[in-house]
Amino acid sequence: MASVYRKPSGIYYLAVTFQNKRIIRSLGTRSYETAKKLIPHIEKQILSELINGTGNRRGGHLSFPALVKRYLSYNNHYWANSTLERYKTLLGNYISSGMPDNPTTKSMTIRVINSCNNWGYKHGAIAKPVKIEGGSKWDTRNRVFADSELKIIFEEIRDKRFNSFVRFAYYTGARSGEIRSISRDNVLEGSLVVRGKTGRRYVKLNSQALAILEQQEPLWNYRKDYVSHKFKKEVRRLGIRNARFHDLRRTFGLNLIKQGMSIYKVSKLLGHKSVRTTEQHYAPLL
């Protein structure tokens, strides 16, 4: 945050505050018009000093794999566990195999790499942050299942235990990571207490979801890779193309909107951070 004030001498000063640190610097002029022209340049210099220590600091020279290790082990990111695991996967795959071909995964990887480099520069681990372009370019996935496809999936997946998991995922609209490993202790008065991308939340259980829980013993304890690979294998066998497990959640939300439920209520059921997120996801589908 920056503020400008004038001392009794008539000289203008610029004060810049960042993360509870403050630097005040004279603009060396009594003219407000001149001060206004100087402010952007002086503010940039002060911010550089506040963030990086000094404008001329060279910084460290960690290799990228070493930087990634330090970045991921830093304790004050305040990430959700799912975020940490996603960053580990993206950065690990990049180090071992290079940039992915899938446009969406590539865009996510670039954003995480840039974030890692910026963090390294800020904390003196590297001399200069390298920004990779393309972090905002990705293909929006709009795949939803038709009613006929859902019917086939629900009736024809042979593994009964996995079948119940797939149906439970659809009837709750929950993310895979929220329900892959749950216990009876997570069930509370018609809701399921889970920890997702936005933190701890309650997933409402409708009658179909409750019926599945009552019949399922023990509850599921699946790995992420198992769920995605198993689902793709099953739908390929059933002749359903271009299908992913997360498409169940997208279909759940779209069907609720088609049935007349407000976008605000659907947003709450899906656990989106804001209604705007829901609108961005479902406007193209409608």
CSV table of C-alpha atoms in Angstrom, one decimal, residues 36-262:
chain,number,residue,atom,x,y,z
A,36,LYS,CA,2.7,12.5,-9.3
A,37,LYS,CA,5.1,11.8,-12.1
A,38,LEU,CA,7.8,10.5,-9.8
A,39,ILE,CA,5.5,8.2,-7.7
A,40,PRO,CA,5.3,5.2,-10.1
A,41,HIS,CA,9.0,5.0,-10.4
A,42,ILE,CA,9.9,5.5,-6.7
A,43,GLU,CA,7.1,3.1,-5.6
A,44,LYS,CA,8.5,0.4,-7.9
A,45,GLN,CA,12.0,0.8,-6.4
A,46,ILE,CA,10.7,0.7,-2.8
A,47,LEU,CA,8.6,-2.4,-3.4
A,48,SER,CA,11.7,-4.1,-4.9
A,49,GLU,CA,13.6,-3.3,-1.7
A,50,LEU,CA,10.8,-4.5,0.5
A,51,ILE,CA,10.2,-7.7,-1.3
A,52,ASN,CA,13.8,-8.6,-2.2
A,53,GLY,CA,15.8,-7.0,0.5
A,54,THR,CA,17.8,-4.7,-1.9
A,55,GLY,CA,17.4,-3.9,-5.5
A,56,ASN,CA,20.9,-5.1,-6.3
A,57,ARG,CA,20.8,-8.5,-4.5
A,58,ARG,CA,22.1,-11.3,-6.7
A,59,GLY,CA,20.4,-14.1,-4.8
A,60,GLY,CA,21.2,-17.8,-4.7
A,61,HIS,CA,21.8,-20.2,-7.6
A,62,LEU,CA,19.8,-23.3,-6.8
A,63,SER,CA,19.1,-25.8,-9.6
A,64,PHE,CA,15.4,-26.1,-10.5
A,65,PRO,CA,15.0,-29.6,-8.9
A,66,ALA,CA,16.6,-28.3,-5.6
A,67,LEU,CA,14.4,-25.2,-5.8
A,68,VAL,CA,11.3,-27.3,-6.2
A,69,LYS,CA,12.2,-29.4,-3.2
A,70,ARG,CA,12.6,-26.3,-1.0
A,71,TYR,CA,9.4,-24.8,-2.4
A,72,LEU,CA,7.3,-27.8,-1.7
A,73,SER,CA,8.7,-28.3,1.8
A,74,TYR,CA,8.2,-24.7,2.9
A,75,ASN,CA,5.8,-24.6,5.8
A,76,ASN,CA,4.0,-21.3,5.4
A,77,HIS,CA,2.2,-21.8,2.0
A,78,TYR,CA,-1.1,-22.6,3.9
A,79,TRP,CA,-2.1,-25.0,1.0
A,80,ALA,CA,-4.7,-27.6,1.3
A,81,ASN,CA,-3.3,-31.2,1.1
A,82,SER,CA,-4.9,-31.6,-2.3
A,83,THR,CA,-3.0,-28.5,-3.6
A,84,LEU,CA,0.3,-29.8,-2.3
A,85,GLU,CA,-0.2,-33.2,-3.9
A,86,ARG,CA,-1.2,-31.5,-7.2
A,87,TYR,CA,1.9,-29.3,-7.2
A,88,LYS,CA,4.1,-32.3,-6.3
A,89,THR,CA,2.7,-34.2,-9.3
A,90,LEU,CA,2.9,-31.4,-11.8
A,91,LEU,CA,6.5,-30.3,-10.8
A,92,GLY,CA,7.7,-33.9,-10.5
A,93,ASN,CA,6.3,-34.9,-13.9
A,94,TYR,CA,7.9,-31.8,-15.4
A,95,ILE,CA,11.3,-32.5,-14.0
A,96,SER,CA,11.2,-36.2,-15.1
A,97,SER,CA,9.4,-35.9,-18.5
A,98,GLY,CA,9.4,-32.3,-19.5
A,99,MET,CA,6.3,-30.2,-20.4
A,100,PRO,CA,3.1,-32.2,-20.9
A,101,ASP,CA,1.3,-32.3,-24.3
A,102,ASN,CA,-2.2,-31.8,-22.9
A,103,PRO,CA,-3.0,-28.1,-23.2
A,104,THR,CA,-4.8,-27.8,-19.8
A,105,THR,CA,-2.1,-29.8,-17.9
A,106,LYS,CA,0.6,-27.8,-19.7
A,107,SER,CA,-1.1,-24.5,-18.6
A,108,MET,CA,-1.3,-25.7,-15.0
A,109,THR,CA,2.3,-26.8,-15.0
A,110,ILE,CA,3.5,-23.4,-16.4
A,111,ARG,CA,1.6,-21.6,-13.6
A,112,VAL,CA,3.1,-23.8,-10.9
A,113,ILE,CA,6.6,-23.4,-12.4
A,114,ASN,CA,6.2,-19.6,-12.5
A,115,SER,CA,4.9,-19.6,-8.9
A,116,CYS,CA,7.9,-21.7,-7.8
A,117,ASN,CA,10.4,-19.4,-9.5
A,118,ASN,CA,8.8,-16.2,-8.1
A,119,TRP,CA,8.9,-17.8,-4.6
A,120,GLY,CA,12.5,-18.7,-5.1
A,121,TYR,CA,13.5,-15.2,-6.1
A,122,LYS,CA,11.6,-13.6,-3.2
A,123,HIS,CA,13.3,-15.9,-0.7
A,124,GLY,CA,16.8,-15.4,-2.2
A,125,ALA,CA,17.1,-19.0,-3.6
A,126,ILE,CA,17.6,-17.8,-7.2
A,127,ALA,CA,19.1,-14.7,-8.7
A,128,LYS,CA,16.3,-14.0,-11.3
A,129,PRO,CA,12.8,-15.4,-11.8
A,130,VAL,CA,12.2,-16.8,-15.2
A,131,LYS,CA,8.6,-16.4,-16.4
A,132,ILE,CA,7.2,-19.0,-18.9
A,133,GLU,CA,4.4,-17.7,-21.1
A,134,GLY,CA,1.3,-19.7,-21.7
A,135,GLY,CA,0.0,-20.2,-18.2
A,136,SER,CA,-3.4,-18.7,-19.0
A,137,LYS,CA,-4.0,-20.9,-22.1
A,138,TRP,CA,-6.1,-24.0,-21.6
A,139,ASP,CA,-9.0,-25.8,-23.1
A,140,THR,CA,-12.2,-25.7,-21.1
A,141,ARG,CA,-13.6,-29.2,-20.8
A,142,ASN,CA,-17.4,-29.3,-21.4
A,143,ARG,CA,-18.0,-33.0,-21.4
A,144,VAL,CA,-21.2,-34.1,-19.7
A,145,PHE,CA,-23.0,-37.5,-19.8
A,146,ALA,CA,-26.4,-37.9,-21.5
A,147,ASP,CA,-29.0,-39.7,-19.4
A,148,SER,CA,-28.6,-42.8,-21.6
A,149,GLU,CA,-24.8,-42.9,-20.9
A,150,LEU,CA,-25.4,-42.5,-17.1
A,151,LYS,CA,-27.9,-45.4,-17.3
A,152,ILE,CA,-25.3,-47.6,-19.0
A,153,ILE,CA,-22.6,-46.6,-16.5
A,154,PHE,CA,-24.7,-47.3,-13.4
A,155,GLU,CA,-26.0,-50.6,-14.7
A,156,GLU,CA,-23.1,-52.1,-16.5
A,157,ILE,CA,-20.0,-51.5,-14.4
A,158,ARG,CA,-19.4,-55.0,-13.2
A,159,ASP,CA,-17.3,-54.3,-10.1
A,160,LYS,CA,-20.1,-53.8,-7.5
A,161,ARG,CA,-18.0,-51.9,-5.0
A,162,PHE,CA,-16.6,-49.5,-7.7
A,163,ASN,CA,-20.1,-49.2,-9.2
A,164,SER,CA,-21.5,-48.0,-5.9
A,165,PHE,CA,-18.6,-45.5,-5.6
A,166,VAL,CA,-19.4,-44.1,-9.1
A,167,ARG,CA,-23.1,-43.7,-8.3
A,168,PHE,CA,-22.2,-42.1,-5.0
A,169,ALA,CA,-19.9,-39.6,-6.7
A,170,TYR,CA,-22.7,-38.6,-9.1
A,171,TYR,CA,-25.5,-38.3,-6.5
A,172,THR,CA,-23.3,-36.1,-4.3
A,173,GLY,CA,-21.5,-34.1,-7.0
A,174,ALA,CA,-18.4,-34.4,-4.9
A,175,ARG,CA,-14.8,-34.3,-6.1
A,176,SER,CA,-13.0,-37.6,-6.3
A,177,GLY,CA,-10.5,-36.5,-3.6
A,178,GLU,CA,-13.3,-35.7,-1.2
A,179,ILE,CA,-14.8,-39.2,-1.2
A,180,ARG,CA,-12.1,-41.6,-2.1
A,181,SER,CA,-11.3,-42.3,1.5
A,182,ILE,CA,-14.1,-41.7,4.0
A,183,SER,CA,-15.4,-43.3,7.2
A,184,ARG,CA,-18.7,-43.4,9.1
A,185,ASP,CA,-17.3,-40.6,11.2
A,186,ASN,CA,-17.6,-38.3,8.2
A,187,VAL,CA,-21.4,-38.8,8.1
A,188,LEU,CA,-23.3,-36.2,10.1
A,189,GLU,CA,-27.0,-35.6,10.0
A,190,GLY,CA,-27.6,-36.1,6.3
A,191,SER,CA,-24.3,-34.6,5.2
A,192,LEU,CA,-20.8,-35.8,4.6
A,193,VAL,CA,-17.9,-33.7,6.2
A,194,VAL,CA,-15.1,-33.6,3.7
A,195,ARG,CA,-11.9,-31.5,3.1
A,196,GLY,CA,-11.7,-30.3,-0.5
A,197,LYS,CA,-10.0,-27.6,-2.6
A,198,THR,CA,-11.6,-24.8,-0.6
A,199,GLY,CA,-11.1,-26.4,2.8
A,200,ARG,CA,-13.6,-28.2,5.1
A,201,ARG,CA,-17.1,-28.4,3.7
A,202,TYR,CA,-20.4,-30.3,4.0
A,203,VAL,CA,-21.6,-32.4,1.1
A,204,LYS,CA,-25.4,-32.8,1.2
A,205,LEU,CA,-26.5,-36.4,0.9
A,206,ASN,CA,-29.7,-37.0,-1.0
A,207,SER,CA,-31.8,-40.2,-0.6
A,208,GLN,CA,-29.9,-42.1,-3.3
A,209,ALA,CA,-26.5,-41.2,-1.7
A,210,LEU,CA,-27.8,-42.2,1.7
A,211,ALA,CA,-29.1,-45.5,0.4
A,212,ILE,CA,-25.7,-46.3,-1.1
A,213,LEU,CA,-23.9,-45.5,2.2
A,214,GLU,CA,-26.3,-47.8,4.1
A,215,GLN,CA,-25.5,-50.7,1.8
A,216,GLN,CA,-21.8,-50.1,1.6
A,217,GLU,CA,-19.6,-51.9,4.1
A,218,PRO,CA,-16.8,-51.1,4.5
A,219,LEU,CA,-16.6,-47.7,2.8
A,220,TRP,CA,-14.1,-47.0,0.0
A,221,ASN,CA,-10.4,-46.4,0.3
A,222,TYR,CA,-9.2,-45.7,-3.2
A,223,ARG,CA,-6.1,-44.0,-4.6
A,224,LYS,CA,-6.5,-41.2,-7.0
A,225,ASP,CA,-4.8,-43.0,-9.9
A,226,TYR,CA,-6.9,-46.1,-9.3
A,227,VAL,CA,-10.2,-44.2,-9.6
A,228,SER,CA,-9.3,-42.4,-12.8
A,229,HIS,CA,-7.7,-45.4,-14.5
A,230,LYS,CA,-10.5,-47.8,-13.4
A,231,PHE,CA,-13.2,-45.5,-14.6
A,232,LYS,CA,-11.6,-44.9,-18.0
A,233,LYS,CA,-11.2,-48.7,-18.4
A,234,GLU,CA,-14.8,-49.3,-17.6
A,235,VAL,CA,-16.3,-46.6,-19.9
A,236,ARG,CA,-14.1,-47.8,-22.8
A,237,ARG,CA,-15.4,-51.3,-22.4
A,238,LEU,CA,-18.9,-49.9,-22.5
A,239,GLY,CA,-18.3,-47.9,-25.6
A,240,ILE,CA,-18.5,-44.5,-24.0
A,241,ARG,CA,-15.9,-42.1,-25.5
A,242,ASN,CA,-14.0,-39.2,-24.1
A,243,ALA,CA,-15.1,-39.8,-20.5
A,244,ARG,CA,-13.4,-38.9,-17.3
A,245,PHE,CA,-14.4,-39.4,-13.7
A,246,HIS,CA,-14.8,-35.7,-13.0
A,247,ASP,CA,-17.4,-35.5,-15.8
A,248,LEU,CA,-19.8,-37.1,-13.3
A,249,ARG,CA,-19.6,-34.0,-11.1
A,250,ARG,CA,-20.1,-31.6,-14.1
A,251,THR,CA,-23.1,-33.6,-15.2
A,252,PHE,CA,-24.6,-33.5,-11.6
A,253,GLY,CA,-24.3,-29.7,-11.5
A,254,LEU,CA,-25.7,-29.2,-15.0
A,255,ASN,CA,-28.7,-31.5,-14.4
A,256,LEU,CA,-29.6,-29.5,-11.2
A,257,ILE,CA,-29.5,-26.3,-13.2
A,258,LYS,CA,-31.7,-27.8,-15.9
A,259,GLN,CA,-34.2,-28.9,-13.2
A,260,GLY,CA,-34.5,-25.2,-12.2
A,261,MET,CA,-32.2,-25.0,-9.2
A,262,SER,CA,-30.7,-21.6,-8.8
